[in-house]
Amino acid sequence: MSDTLTEAPQAPEAPTQNAGVVHGLYREGEPIADTKAPKVDIKDRWTTRQFEAALVNPANRRKLTVIVVGTGLAGGAACATLGEAGYHVKSFCYQDSPRRAHSIAAQGGINAAKNYKEDGDSVYRLFYDTVKGGDFRSRESNVYRLAEVSANIIDQCVAQGVPFAREYGGLLDNRSFGGVQVSRTFYARGQTGQQLLIGAYQALERQIAAGTVQMYTRHEMLELVLVDGRARGIIARDLVTGEVETHLADAVVLASGGYGNVFFLSTNAMNSNVTATWRAHRKGAMFSNPCYTQIHPTCIPVSGDHQSKLTLMSESLRNDGRIWVPKRREDCEKDPRDIPEEDRDYYLERIYPSFGNLVPRDIASRQAKNVCDEGRGVGPKVGDFARGVYLDFSDALARMSTEAVAEKYGNLFDMYQRITGESPYEVPMRIYPAVHYTMGGLWVDYDLQSNIPGLFVAGEANFSDHGANRLGASALMQGLADGYFVLPNTIRDYLAHGPYPKVEETHDEVVAARTAVEERVQKLLSVNGERSVDSFHKELGHIMWEYCGMERSEEGLLKAIDLIRSLKDEFWRNVRVLGSGATLNQSLEKAGRVADFLELGELMCIDALHRRESCGGHFRTESQTEDGEALRDDQEFAYVAAWEWGGEDGIPTLHKEDLVFDYVHLKQRSYK
Amino acid sequence: MRITLQVWRQDGPQDGGGMRDYVLDDVSEDMSFLEMLDVLNEDLIGRGEEPVAFDSDCREGICGSCGLVINGRAHGPEVTTTCQLHMRSFHDGDVISVEPWRADAFPVIKDLVVDRSAFDRIIQAGGYVSVNTGAAPDAHATPVPKDDADKSFASATCIGCGACVAACPNASGMLFMGAKVTHLGLLPQGQPERDARVVKMVNQHDHEGFGGCTNIGECAAACPKEIPLDVISRLNKDLRTAMRHGH
Ligand SMILES: Cc1cc2nc3c(=O)[nH]c(=O)nc-3n(C[C@H](O)[C@H](O)[C@H](O)COP(=O)(O)OP(=O)(O)OC[C@H]3O[C@@H](n4cnc5c(N)ncnc54)[C@H](O)[C@@H]3O)c2cc1C
Ligand code: SF4
Ligand code: FES
């Protein structure tokens, strides 16, 4: 066995009270590090790790149970692959069918270093672009592996029957996506996520039929079960009968997606939440970089108070649409078609001539905010400001013909028209940034194992591959890479080092976890206050967007922390959850999720406060260049911030994992 | 707008259920139908009455979670999903009835929420290509004519919402099944299991209690993804071929 197989780093001993307390909000603890990536050339790390990972004899596999929470791209792919390998898999999702996981909503595409276009793409270039795009806040080893397995993903999906877009010769078509200059994005019209997820879902259903996977739909994980410091199961609630169930296993995988819904309004599916990872965090799993939120530049602007979510318009639209606002404020209320070319400000093309409308999302978003803050926004006013910019297809329609545009973007145009009542074939679309994706998540090592042995985390739920910013088409890639190719290889190493002692449902720690869930459900039902769950969620979202959104400042963040604390306090005194715990009760489901969001929101603000630099989606007003671009501070902050739960009345502890760049040189990101 | 809603309320699978009336005074036309129900629910909670249960997740017309029978039509008056139906399709003073999908194979769980897991079991019966992870050849090894790929894609857009079943007087799931059979049947990767797939899926469909297809066409008219009736002909043709091959 090699030296790469050391134990996962354990949470260090708690430092003495008050030692190193900062702002009264958190304290600093011991540094941590990933010990699993083999110390060989980056090109050989994954092959080496796969070779070194111990094997599990096929006959023993069916005696081993793995719980997978989540059936999105990460979880669905993991369940299918682990099932094929012969493990006994228990799969959980809260929707009525695994096919409905939030991954289904992804529109634009999935990256892979196939170099089918011969335009200079390679594994190394995808790796390089991703590290740079993440503003040098991700781990080189993980990102390189992602680029390396990306090509296999496309092969796998095509073999499953995923109908990617093709050219007339029958070969796969590609397009380019925000932040890159090569065409490496594979797509299926504007519904790549749906098609990829259906592929994984079908593979999963095949395993369910084969009896290797047991599916639990409409089940929500509400607690992680730890026995002797290892993850050994979950407590879940059957959302239909209300029954609280115990499920035990040899290892647990969380693939429960991101937490963008902490903002209430976001492009995420309504029920996306943080509960699975937050409950694990409270049991000791470290939560990394929670403040890294991606704001997506091309969403349909907000129309009113009733709004329940924001709709993304795929950023592939930026390939052919041109973004502009009027040069003069006086023109903002005019019909855009009456504003002549010379009175329009194509601000991205002006400021970033080499990337133009294809600059990365954080840059496109912030510039949209800037022009609207200057009073040059368009569309209806929300508050005192019009918050919208034009995404104009008139040039493309003239250049490519209406049919060609419809072929490429038709369904997106239809969706836009349905929501706004306006046709993008006739009037420019209006777009504005919205919360989209979270880059933070549970800390994992190269094996995707958290600091709790036996607890693995995949897809958007972990923190590892995207750094402070995520380029388009890279989350789908990561979800499938984790689920199909990485986890099945690394988890076997953990399982091979077992067998771990059998656990009974009557074990003290199991009973305690279950009781905790039952008590929490009862507590939520018995507050019997005045305010609905949604009203708390909206207020939290408002605080988060205002102070921990596109721009953050020390003053704002401190204020937000206070506001969140009083809101949390009020929540537990004044929330109203009607009905009982013994039937389908959607308010009760939401209440549990919002309670966790309130705690997460506070940690996000603390994380944003401590990171006194700007990077990617995290923009601190105190840290910018003269021309208003994000200013990183590599000297101080080239690390992952991994937070340890401080207990109910305690404060969290910050552990730093230094980021080492041996292959990509740290430099200021420039897209000019 | 002022809207009167007649909503199906049912406490649980065993409960009889019935319609209840609610009036909303301040409905904006920019609201989606589900956002209008959110507003109703906030109102109900304020009055101490349990909110109406309904399914939704993406609210973007792609996950297939939502689905209501509105004024007797699956997903309502427009050809779209319920979450993408906007109140601008209605008028001030309208009375709107809201019911769950009705089909033996989709039992009601509560209010407007039904159990559609029968669809998953139809897919389990054979709606996939059997390929193990890591065993795939290079994606360019098998070219697929663009035309086939596009047609296959068009059927693959089915979101599994169940409106076709709700709209069909026989509660048949043939459109849903036809969409899957067509998606995979048009691709080279789907050929080896083509015969077995259709037979197993049809058997499971009947076993779940869906009705037979008598070519009424209500399904295709209600389908938010505009899956055409042809997929059913294709399914029948594949079924006959499979029988001829001795399945
Ligand atoms: C509108 C939109 C467009 C996007 N477009 C793109 C794109 O073009 N390209 C790209 O690369 N990325 C895109 N993304 C991002 C990408 O879709 C997501 O990051 C990715 O799909 C996340 O996948 P996942 O498997 O990690 O989680 P998800 O797909 O979110 O799945 C989460 C799963 O966990 C389950 N779950 C969660 N909590 C619990 C619990 N407590 N108990 C039980 N089950 C639970 C859910 O039921 C679900 O099955 C887009 C995102 C959005 C919102
Ligand atoms: S065929 Fe159409 S109506 Fe039927 S489930 Fe699919 S999308 Fe819904
Ligand atoms: S909520 Fe997803 S399709 Fe309507």
Coordinates of C-alpha atoms in Angstrom, one line a residue, chain A residues 77 80-81 84 94-102 104-105 107 114 116 152 154-173 186 188-191 194-195 198 201-203 205-209 215 217-218 240 267-272 303 306-312 407 415 417-421 484-485 530-535 538 576 578-580 583-587 590, chain B residues 11-13 28 30-32 34-35 38-39 41-42 44-66 78-81 84-86 88 109-110 113-117 119-121 123-125 127-147 149-150 152-154 156-162 176 180 183-184 187 189 193 225-226:
Chain A
A77 CA -25.0 8.3 -12.2
A80 CA -26.5 3.3 -11.6
T81 CA -22.7 2.7 -11.6
E84 CA -23.9 -2.2 -11.9
Y94 CA -37.7 14.0 -2.4
Q95 CA -39.3 14.3 -5.8
D96 CA -41.9 11.7 -6.9
S97 CA -39.5 10.3 -9.5
P98 CA -35.7 10.3 -9.7
R99 CA -36.0 11.8 -13.2
R100 CA -37.2 15.2 -11.8
A101 CA -34.0 16.1 -10.0
H102 CA -32.9 19.7 -10.5
I104 CA -33.0 18.4 -15.4
A105 CA -33.2 22.2 -15.8
Q107 CA -30.0 24.2 -20.6
K114 CA -12.6 15.9 -27.1
Y116 CA -13.4 17.2 -32.2
N152 CA -15.5 9.5 -21.3
I154 CA -19.7 12.0 -23.8
D155 CA -19.0 8.4 -24.9
Q156 CA -21.0 7.0 -22.0
C157 CA -24.0 9.3 -22.7
V158 CA -24.1 8.7 -26.4
A159 CA -24.0 4.9 -25.8
Q160 CA -27.0 5.3 -23.5
G161 CA -28.9 7.0 -26.3
V162 CA -28.6 10.7 -25.2
P163 CA -29.7 12.6 -28.4
F164 CA -27.0 15.2 -28.6
A165 CA -27.1 17.7 -31.4
R166 CA -25.4 16.4 -34.5
E167 CA -24.1 17.8 -37.8
Y168 CA -25.2 16.6 -41.2
G169 CA -22.4 14.1 -41.4
G170 CA -23.8 12.4 -38.3
L171 CA -21.1 13.5 -36.0
L172 CA -21.6 15.4 -32.8
D173 CA -21.9 19.2 -32.9
F186 CA -21.8 19.3 -26.3
A188 CA -29.0 18.8 -26.8
R189 CA -31.0 21.8 -28.1
G190 CA -31.6 24.0 -25.0
Q191 CA -32.2 21.0 -22.7
Q194 CA -32.9 17.0 -19.2
Q195 CA -31.3 14.7 -21.8
I198 CA -32.8 11.0 -18.6
Y201 CA -32.3 7.9 -14.9
Q202 CA -32.7 5.1 -17.4
A203 CA -29.5 3.5 -16.3
E205 CA -34.2 2.3 -13.5
R206 CA -32.4 -0.5 -15.2
Q207 CA -30.6 -1.3 -11.9
I208 CA -33.8 -0.9 -9.9
A209 CA -35.3 -3.6 -12.2
M215 CA -35.4 3.4 -4.8
T217 CA -38.8 8.5 -3.8
R218 CA -40.6 11.2 -1.8
V240 CA -46.3 10.8 2.1
T267 CA -32.8 29.8 -10.9
N268 CA -32.9 26.7 -8.8
A269 CA -35.8 24.3 -8.6
M270 CA -38.2 25.4 -5.8
N271 CA -37.4 22.5 -3.5
S272 CA -33.6 22.6 -3.8
S303 CA -41.5 41.2 -12.5
H306 CA -45.5 37.2 -6.2
Q307 CA -42.5 35.8 -8.0
S308 CA -41.5 32.4 -6.8
K309 CA -38.3 31.9 -8.9
L310 CA -36.2 33.3 -11.6
T311 CA -35.8 31.8 -15.0
L312 CA -32.5 31.3 -16.6
E407 CA -33.2 25.9 -34.8
M415 CA -40.0 30.2 -23.0
Q417 CA -42.2 34.8 -24.7
R418 CA -44.4 32.7 -22.5
I419 CA -43.1 34.4 -19.3
T420 CA -42.8 38.0 -20.5
G421 CA -45.4 38.1 -23.2
Y484 CA -20.0 7.7 -13.3
F485 CA -16.2 7.7 -12.9
E530 CA -48.3 34.0 13.1
R531 CA -46.0 34.0 10.1
S532 CA -45.8 31.6 7.1
V533 CA -42.7 29.7 6.3
D534 CA -42.4 31.5 2.9
S535 CA -42.5 34.9 4.5
K538 CA -38.4 35.6 1.4
R576 CA -46.9 28.8 11.6
L578 CA -50.4 23.9 10.0
G579 CA -51.5 20.3 9.6
S580 CA -49.9 17.2 11.0
T583 CA -49.4 13.0 6.0
L584 CA -48.0 14.9 3.1
N585 CA -47.3 18.3 4.6
Q586 CA -45.5 20.7 2.3
S587 CA -45.3 23.5 4.8
K590 CA -40.3 23.8 3.7
Chain B
D11 CA -57.0 14.9 3.0
G12 CA -55.5 11.6 2.0
P13 CA -55.8 8.6 -0.2
S28 CA -51.7 39.9 -11.5
D30 CA -47.7 38.2 -14.7
M31 CA -48.3 35.5 -12.2
S32 CA -47.9 31.9 -13.3
L34 CA -48.7 28.1 -9.6
E35 CA -47.7 31.5 -8.2
D38 CA -48.9 30.3 -3.8
V39 CA -50.8 33.5 -3.1
N41 CA -51.9 29.3 0.1
E42 CA -50.4 32.3 1.9
L44 CA -55.1 30.2 3.7
I45 CA -52.2 29.9 6.2
G46 CA -53.1 33.4 7.4
R47 CA -56.6 32.2 8.1
G48 CA -55.4 29.1 9.8
E49 CA -56.5 26.8 7.0
E50 CA -54.2 24.1 5.6
P51 CA -52.6 25.2 2.3
V52 CA -53.5 23.3 -0.9
A53 CA -51.0 20.6 -1.7
F54 CA -49.7 20.5 -5.3
D55 CA -46.5 19.3 -6.9
S56 CA -43.9 21.6 -8.6
D57 CA -40.2 21.9 -8.6
C58 CA -38.4 23.5 -11.6
R59 CA -41.3 25.9 -12.4
E60 CA -39.6 26.2 -15.8
G61 CA -41.6 23.6 -17.7
I62 CA -39.0 20.9 -17.8
C63 CA -39.1 18.7 -14.7
G64 CA -42.6 17.4 -15.3
S65 CA -43.6 17.7 -11.6
C66 CA -46.5 20.0 -12.0
E78 CA -52.7 26.6 -23.3
V79 CA -50.5 23.9 -24.6
T80 CA -47.9 24.1 -21.9
T81 CA -47.1 22.9 -18.4
Q84 CA -45.7 28.0 -17.5
L85 CA -49.3 28.8 -17.8
H86 CA -49.7 32.5 -16.9
R88 CA -52.8 36.5 -18.6
I109 CA -52.1 11.3 -2.5
K110 CA -53.5 14.6 -1.2
V113 CA -50.9 15.6 -5.7
V114 CA -51.0 12.2 -7.4
D115 CA -48.7 9.1 -7.5
R116 CA -47.2 8.7 -10.9
S117 CA -44.7 6.0 -10.0
F119 CA -44.4 5.7 -15.2
D120 CA -41.1 4.8 -13.5
R121 CA -42.1 1.1 -13.5
I123 CA -39.3 2.6 -17.8
Q124 CA -37.9 -0.1 -15.5
A125 CA -39.5 -2.7 -17.7
G127 CA -37.0 2.0 -21.3
Y128 CA -33.2 2.1 -21.5
V129 CA -30.2 1.0 -23.4
S130 CA -28.2 -1.7 -21.5
V131 CA -24.7 -0.3 -21.4
N132 CA -22.4 -0.5 -18.4
T133 CA -20.5 2.6 -17.3
G134 CA -17.0 2.7 -18.8
A135 CA -17.8 0.2 -21.6
A136 CA -18.7 2.8 -24.2
P137 CA -16.9 3.2 -27.6
D138 CA -15.8 6.7 -28.7
A139 CA -18.8 8.8 -29.4
H140 CA -17.8 9.3 -33.0
A141 CA -17.5 5.6 -33.7
T142 CA -21.2 5.5 -34.7
P143 CA -22.4 8.4 -36.7
V144 CA -26.2 9.1 -36.4
P145 CA -27.9 10.8 -39.4
K146 CA -28.9 14.3 -38.2
D147 CA -32.5 13.7 -39.2
A149 CA -31.0 12.4 -34.2
D150 CA -33.4 15.3 -34.4
S152 CA -35.2 11.0 -31.7
F153 CA -34.6 14.2 -29.7
A154 CA -38.1 15.4 -30.4
A156 CA -37.0 12.4 -25.9
T157 CA -38.4 15.8 -24.9
C158 CA -41.3 14.0 -23.0
I159 CA -41.1 15.2 -19.4
G160 CA -43.2 12.4 -17.9
C161 CA -45.8 14.8 -16.6
G162 CA -48.8 12.5 -17.2
F176 CA -45.7 8.5 -22.9
K180 CA -39.7 6.5 -25.2
H183 CA -36.6 8.1 -28.8
L184 CA -34.5 4.9 -28.4
L187 CA -30.9 5.5 -32.6
Q189 CA -27.7 2.3 -29.8
E193 CA -33.2 -4.3 -27.4
K225 CA -44.1 19.0 -25.3
E226 CA -46.2 18.4 -28.4

